[in-house]
Short mmCIF file of C-alpha atoms in Angstrom, two decimals:
data_model
loop_
_atom_site.label_atom_id
_atom_site.label_comp_id
_atom_site.label_asym_id
_atom_site.label_seq_id
_atom_site.Cartn_x
_atom_site.Cartn_y
_atom_site.Cartn_z
CA MET M 110 38.82 27.01 5.28
CA GLY M 111 35.67 28.28 3.54
CA GLY M 112 32.93 28.76 6.10
CA GLN M 113 34.79 26.97 8.86
CA ARG M 114 36.55 29.97 10.26
CA GLY M 115 36.44 31.03 13.85
CA GLY M 116 39.07 33.57 14.80
CA SER M 117 38.86 37.31 15.02
CA HIS M 118 36.98 38.83 12.08
CA ARG M 119 39.14 41.92 11.89
CA TYR M 120 42.11 39.86 10.72
CA ARG M 121 40.29 38.52 7.69
CA ARG M 122 38.83 41.52 5.95
CA SER M 123 40.78 44.64 5.04
CA GLY M 124 37.76 46.87 5.66
CA ARG M 125 37.98 46.18 9.38
CA ARG M 126 41.54 46.53 10.53
CA ARG M 127 42.92 47.40 13.91
CA LEU M 128 45.20 50.36 14.45
CA VAL M 129 47.99 47.91 15.08
CA LEU M 130 47.73 44.57 13.33
CA ALA M 131 49.52 41.28 13.61
CA SER M 132 51.60 40.25 10.64
CA ALA M 133 49.94 38.42 7.74
CA GLY M 134 52.02 35.41 8.56
CA VAL M 135 50.43 35.10 11.99
CA VAL M 136 46.99 35.32 10.43
CA LEU M 137 47.81 32.33 8.28
CA VAL M 138 48.74 30.42 11.41
CA LEU M 139 45.20 30.80 12.69
CA LEU M 140 43.60 29.96 9.36
CA ALA M 141 45.67 26.85 8.90
CA ALA M 142 45.46 25.78 12.54
CA GLY M 143 41.66 25.84 12.42
CA GLY M 144 41.47 26.43 16.17
CA GLY M 145 44.65 24.56 17.03
CA VAL M 146 43.41 21.19 18.27
CA ALA M 147 41.97 18.06 16.73
CA TRP M 148 40.20 15.31 18.65
CA TRP M 149 40.31 11.55 18.62
CA ARG M 150 38.42 8.62 20.06
CA HIS M 151 40.03 6.65 22.86
CA GLY M 152 38.10 4.01 24.76
CA SER M 153 34.64 5.20 25.69
CA GLY M 154 35.45 8.90 25.71
CA THR M 155 36.55 11.64 23.36
CA GLU M 156 39.94 13.08 24.14
CA PRO M 157 42.10 15.69 22.46
CA LYS M 158 45.11 15.34 20.28
CA ARG M 159 46.76 18.00 22.31
CA ALA M 160 48.57 20.82 20.67
CA GLY M 161 52.00 21.05 22.21
CA GLY M 162 53.81 24.02 23.65
CA HIS M 163 54.31 25.29 27.17
CA ALA M 164 55.24 28.56 28.78
CA GLY M 165 58.52 29.58 27.26
CA GLY M 166 57.75 27.64 24.11
CA ALA M 167 58.99 24.19 25.18
CA ALA M 168 56.92 21.33 23.81
CA PRO M 169 56.27 18.20 25.91
CA ALA M 170 58.10 15.03 25.11
CA PRO M 171 56.18 12.62 22.84
CA GLY M 172 53.73 10.49 24.76
CA ARG M 173 53.76 12.73 27.84
CA THR M 174 51.60 15.57 29.09
CA SER M 175 52.24 18.54 31.32
CA ARG M 176 49.71 17.61 33.97
CA SER M 177 49.27 14.85 36.49
CA PRO M 178 46.48 12.30 36.09
CA SER M 179 43.12 13.40 37.47
CA PRO M 180 42.34 12.14 40.98
CA LYS M 181 40.32 8.96 41.18
CA PRO M 182 37.65 8.31 43.82
CA SER M 183 38.55 6.10 46.74
CA LYS M 184 36.35 4.14 49.10
CA GLN M 185 36.81 6.85 51.73
CA CYS M 186 36.05 9.72 49.33
CA ASP M 187 32.45 10.59 48.39
CA ALA M 188 31.36 12.57 45.34
CA ASP M 189 31.87 15.95 47.02
CA CYS M 190 35.32 14.90 48.15
CA VAL M 191 36.26 13.86 44.61
CA ARG M 192 34.94 17.16 43.28
CA GLN M 193 37.10 19.11 45.74
CA GLN M 194 40.13 17.04 44.74
CA ARG M 195 39.50 17.87 41.10
CA TYR M 196 39.14 21.56 41.90
CA ALA M 197 42.42 21.44 43.78
CA ALA M 198 44.14 19.74 40.84
CA ALA M 199 42.77 22.35 38.41
CA ARG M 200 43.83 25.19 40.74
CA LYS M 201 47.36 23.83 40.99
CA TYR M 202 47.62 23.40 37.23
CA MET M 203 46.29 26.91 36.56
CA ASP M 204 48.68 28.49 39.04
CA GLN M 205 51.57 26.78 37.28
CA HIS M 206 50.48 28.07 33.87
CA ALA M 207 49.31 31.56 34.81
CA ALA M 208 52.79 33.04 34.46
CA THR M 209 53.59 36.72 34.51
CA ASN M 210 51.56 38.65 31.93
CA ALA M 211 48.98 35.87 31.49
CA TYR M 212 45.32 35.86 32.48
CA LEU M 213 43.83 32.39 32.92
CA SER M 214 40.48 32.04 34.69
CA VAL M 215 37.60 29.59 34.92
CA GLN M 216 34.14 29.39 36.45
CA ILE M 217 32.05 26.23 36.74
CA THR M 218 28.48 26.30 38.06
CA ASP M 219 26.59 23.24 39.24
CA ARG M 220 23.02 24.00 38.26
CA THR M 221 21.71 21.21 40.50
CA THR M 222 23.20 22.58 43.71
CA GLY M 223 23.53 26.20 42.64
CA LYS M 224 27.16 26.24 43.74
CA SER M 225 29.93 27.80 41.68
CA TRP M 226 33.69 27.35 41.77
CA GLN M 227 36.04 29.83 40.17
CA HIS M 228 39.74 30.41 40.01
CA GLY M 229 41.91 33.06 38.44
CA PRO M 230 41.03 36.67 37.58
CA VAL M 231 37.39 36.01 36.63
CA THR M 232 36.58 39.75 36.62
CA HIS M 233 39.51 40.73 34.39
CA PRO M 234 38.28 41.96 30.97
CA GLY M 235 39.65 39.99 28.04
CA TRP M 236 38.89 39.78 24.32
CA THR M 237 35.72 37.81 23.71
CA ALA M 238 36.80 36.63 20.24
CA SER M 239 33.98 34.50 18.81
CA THR M 240 32.31 33.64 22.13
CA ILE M 241 30.23 36.79 21.65
CA LYS M 242 28.40 34.93 18.86
CA LEU M 243 26.57 32.84 21.47
CA ALA M 244 25.15 36.07 22.93
CA MET M 245 24.15 37.21 19.43
CA ALA M 246 22.33 33.96 18.71
CA THR M 247 20.58 33.90 22.09
CA ASP M 248 19.43 37.51 21.71
CA ILE M 249 18.09 36.97 18.20
CA LEU M 250 16.10 33.90 19.27
CA ARG M 251 14.75 35.71 22.34
CA ARG M 252 13.61 38.68 20.24
CA GLN M 253 11.99 36.39 17.68
CA ARG M 254 10.13 34.62 20.50
CA ALA M 255 8.87 38.02 21.71
CA GLY M 256 7.67 38.95 18.22
CA GLU M 257 10.20 41.77 17.87
CA VAL M 258 11.94 40.32 14.80
CA THR M 259 11.21 37.72 12.13
CA LEU M 260 13.96 35.39 10.91
CA SER M 261 14.12 34.52 7.23
CA ASP M 262 15.35 31.16 5.98
CA ALA M 263 18.66 32.83 5.11
CA ASP M 264 18.91 34.17 8.67
CA ARG M 265 18.37 30.71 10.08
CA THR M 266 21.11 29.34 7.87
CA ASP M 267 23.44 32.12 9.04
CA LEU M 268 22.53 31.39 12.66
CA ALA M 269 23.42 27.72 12.26
CA ASN M 270 26.69 28.49 10.47
CA MET M 271 27.66 31.08 13.07
CA LEU M 272 27.25 28.58 15.90
CA ASN M 273 28.46 25.40 14.22
CA PHE M 274 31.37 26.75 12.19
CA SER M 275 31.92 30.17 13.80
CA ASP M 276 31.36 31.57 10.31
CA GLU M 277 32.50 35.20 10.10
CA ASN M 278 30.40 36.31 7.12
CA ALA M 279 27.24 34.87 8.66
CA SER M 280 28.04 36.68 11.90
CA ASP M 281 28.51 39.96 10.00
CA ARG M 282 25.11 39.71 8.36
CA LEU M 283 23.31 38.87 11.60
CA TRP M 284 25.12 41.65 13.48
CA GLN M 285 24.15 44.25 10.91
CA ARG M 286 20.56 43.09 10.48
CA TYR M 287 19.66 42.65 14.16
CA GLY M 288 20.90 45.80 15.81
CA GLY M 289 24.64 46.28 15.48
CA ASP M 290 26.22 47.95 18.48
CA ALA M 291 22.83 48.35 20.20
CA GLN M 292 22.97 44.63 20.96
CA LEU M 293 25.64 45.03 23.64
CA ALA M 294 23.30 46.93 25.96
CA ARG M 295 20.82 44.04 25.76
CA PHE M 296 23.57 41.51 26.44
CA ARG M 297 24.49 43.44 29.59
CA ASP M 298 20.93 44.04 30.80
CA VAL M 299 19.30 40.72 29.88
CA PHE M 300 22.14 38.21 30.16
CA GLY M 301 23.97 39.84 33.08
CA MET M 302 27.19 40.47 31.13
CA SER M 303 27.93 43.64 33.09
CA GLY M 304 31.62 43.78 32.14
CA LEU M 305 30.97 43.64 28.38
CA HIS M 306 32.26 46.66 26.48
CA PHE M 307 33.65 47.85 23.16
CA VAL M 308 37.37 48.52 22.99
CA PRO M 309 38.10 52.03 21.65
CA GLY M 310 40.72 52.87 19.05
CA PHE M 311 39.44 51.13 15.93
CA THR M 312 38.95 52.86 12.60
CA ASP M 313 35.56 51.16 12.18
CA GLY M 314 34.31 52.11 15.64
CA THR M 315 31.98 49.60 17.27
CA TYR M 316 31.82 46.08 15.94
CA TRP M 317 31.27 42.58 17.37
CA GLY M 318 34.97 41.72 17.00
CA PHE M 319 36.13 44.73 19.04
CA VAL M 320 34.72 43.61 22.38
CA LYS M 321 35.99 42.52 25.78
CA CYS M 322 34.19 40.78 28.65
CA THR M 323 35.03 38.75 31.76
CA THR M 324 34.86 35.06 32.60
CA GLU M 325 31.97 35.87 34.94
CA ASP M 326 30.15 37.47 31.99
CA LEU M 327 30.47 34.30 29.90
CA SER M 328 29.32 32.23 32.88
CA HIS M 329 26.24 34.44 33.27
CA LEU M 330 25.49 34.08 29.56
CA MET M 331 25.72 30.28 29.66
CA THR M 332 23.55 30.11 32.77
CA TYR M 333 20.94 32.29 31.05
CA VAL M 334 20.90 30.01 28.02
CA LEU M 335 20.36 26.94 30.21
CA THR M 336 17.81 28.38 32.62
CA LYS M 337 15.91 31.29 31.10
CA THR M 338 15.53 30.69 27.37
CA ALA M 339 12.31 29.20 26.01
CA PRO M 340 12.50 25.38 25.88
CA ASP M 341 12.59 25.21 22.08
CA ASP M 342 15.27 27.90 21.88
CA ARG M 343 17.34 26.21 24.55
CA ALA M 344 17.07 22.88 22.72
CA TYR M 345 18.24 24.55 19.52
CA LEU M 346 21.25 26.21 21.18
CA VAL M 347 22.25 23.08 23.10
CA SER M 348 22.06 20.96 19.95
CA ALA M 349 24.09 23.48 17.97
CA MET M 350 26.77 23.67 20.65
CA ARG M 351 27.00 19.89 20.80
CA GLY M 352 27.35 19.75 17.03
CA VAL M 353 30.19 22.24 16.52
CA ALA M 354 32.81 21.64 13.85
CA SER M 355 36.22 20.23 14.69
CA ASN M 356 37.77 23.68 15.00
CA GLN M 357 35.80 24.16 18.23
CA GLN M 358 36.27 20.73 19.79
CA TRP M 359 38.57 21.81 22.62
CA GLY M 360 38.11 23.74 25.85
CA VAL M 361 34.78 22.70 27.42
CA TRP M 362 34.75 19.82 24.92
CA ALA M 363 37.54 18.28 27.01
CA ALA M 364 34.99 17.33 29.69
CA GLY M 365 34.80 14.07 27.74
CA HIS M 366 32.30 12.23 25.55
CA ASP M 367 30.45 10.74 28.54
CA GLN M 368 29.60 14.26 29.76
CA GLN M 369 27.94 15.18 26.43
CA PRO M 370 29.56 18.62 26.31
CA GLY M 371 28.80 21.51 24.00
CA ASP M 372 30.61 24.78 23.51
CA LYS M 373 31.08 28.01 21.63
CA ASN M 374 34.76 28.83 21.40
CA GLY M 375 36.73 31.88 20.38
CA TRP M 376 40.35 32.35 19.36
CA SER M 377 42.17 35.36 17.97
CA PHE M 378 45.58 37.00 17.85
CA GLU M 379 45.51 40.44 19.45
CA THR M 380 47.72 43.50 19.64
CA ASP M 381 47.07 45.82 22.57
CA SER M 382 48.77 47.31 25.62
CA TYR M 383 49.27 43.75 26.86
CA GLY M 384 51.42 42.99 23.82
CA LYS M 385 50.87 40.68 20.84
CA HIS M 386 49.19 37.58 22.15
CA TRP M 387 46.76 34.76 21.49
CA VAL M 388 43.32 34.60 23.07
CA LEU M 389 41.69 31.20 23.71
CA ASN M 390 38.19 31.20 25.24
CA SER M 391 35.57 28.50 25.71
CA VAL M 392 32.02 28.70 27.08
CA GLY M 393 29.65 25.75 27.28
CA PHE M 394 28.11 22.99 29.34
CA ALA M 395 28.70 19.39 30.38
CA GLY M 396 27.07 16.66 32.41
CA PRO M 397 23.61 15.07 32.44
CA ASP M 398 20.90 17.57 31.50
CA GLU M 399 23.66 20.16 30.96
CA ARG M 400 24.22 20.21 34.72
CA TYR M 401 27.45 22.22 34.63
CA ALA M 402 27.87 25.62 33.01
CA VAL M 403 31.53 26.26 32.25
CA ALA M 404 33.41 29.36 31.11
CA ILE M 405 37.16 29.69 30.69
CA MET M 406 39.25 32.54 29.29
CA PHE M 407 42.97 32.63 28.58
CA GLN M 408 44.71 35.80 27.44
CA VAL M 409 47.92 33.95 26.64
CA GLN M 410 51.30 35.42 27.50
CA PRO M 411 52.79 37.25 24.50
CA HIS M 412 55.62 34.81 23.80
CA SER M 413 53.40 31.71 23.71
CA THR M 414 51.41 30.00 20.96
CA ILE M 415 47.89 29.05 19.98
CA ALA M 416 48.88 25.44 20.57
CA TYR M 417 49.87 26.19 24.15
CA GLY M 418 46.60 28.06 24.72
CA THR M 419 44.30 25.33 23.42
CA HIS M 420 46.29 22.72 25.34
CA THR M 421 46.03 24.69 28.58
CA VAL M 422 42.30 25.52 28.56
CA SER M 423 41.48 21.94 27.55
CA ASP M 424 43.59 20.51 30.37
CA VAL M 425 41.87 22.73 32.94
CA VAL M 426 38.45 21.42 31.89
CA GLY M 427 39.75 17.86 31.75
CA LEU M 428 40.98 18.13 35.32
CA LEU M 429 37.65 19.54 36.49
CA PHE M 430 35.81 16.53 35.07
CA GLY M 431 38.35 13.85 35.91
CA VAL M 432 39.25 13.05 32.31
CA PRO M 433 42.56 11.19 32.00
CA ALA M 434 45.38 12.76 30.03
CA PRO M 435 45.56 11.56 26.42
CA ALA M 436 47.97 8.82 25.46
CA ARG M 437 49.69 10.98 22.87
CA ILE M 438 50.24 14.60 21.91
CA THR M 439 50.30 15.96 18.38
CA VAL M 440 51.96 19.30 17.78
CA PRO M 441 50.43 20.86 14.63
CA GLU M 442 52.60 22.32 11.90
CA PRO M 443 50.63 25.39 10.74
CA ASP M 444 51.73 27.53 7.81
CA GLY M 445 52.93 31.11 8.27
#
């Protein structure tokens, strides 16, 4: 995969290993899957080639999806009515997929009206995976703007690779050069990520890959990026999130091409008191002038797959934005 890697760093370098690790075979699944979902053009929008798999491991039949078509506006239903119908459809879908031992939550904020809608355990702490890289990038740009740090050309290249490709080595260098574990306090205080914390029990102590936060935390981060960053910094981050590599084109990306979405996604395979399980998170924006800030986290039930996780979080976003289900589903065949 070269630089286009985006899962949990601790599964790729022997110097940073968890006390209990997943098998090497599972690691290869993530590397080969490249995030688990590819995308394809259909009509005027961009829709996913959905990765198959459902709770219990059953894959959908070819040409069918697990969710009902998104509601369409009627003559008697205004925009707010349609929005409520979409929220109801997303809520129903999430309740069906949030089985025992699964944490699926979403928050969407309309920056025009100031209203937010959320569903699921949005205050439950889950592994951030690579979504924490958006906080790292935002903090570095903010500190540069304040004259606290100076970015070299190499730093700027690392920043771009971290956002576009979720590059692990670039993230390591930026983490080490711009404050290490001291960054988390700034993320909490400045971005409002009050639930952000290191997870104890690692041989290497504190590190960007050993972190949990909540869906509300990711929502606060995205809102900060869109409302409080300097205009040039916001333009840079928005452009980078719209230009992510194919391994991140799922989750918020499922809002559809017409909504001009952008995201920073994270995926990793974890072993903790919850069991061995996949984590699929997506934070980003969609709509004209980045109207909607969206954050979704899925700590997938232990028996399920990365394919099921990417499918599920993408469907939730699709339902929120009224994107029709794709005409076909492709179940990837990863190695490992």
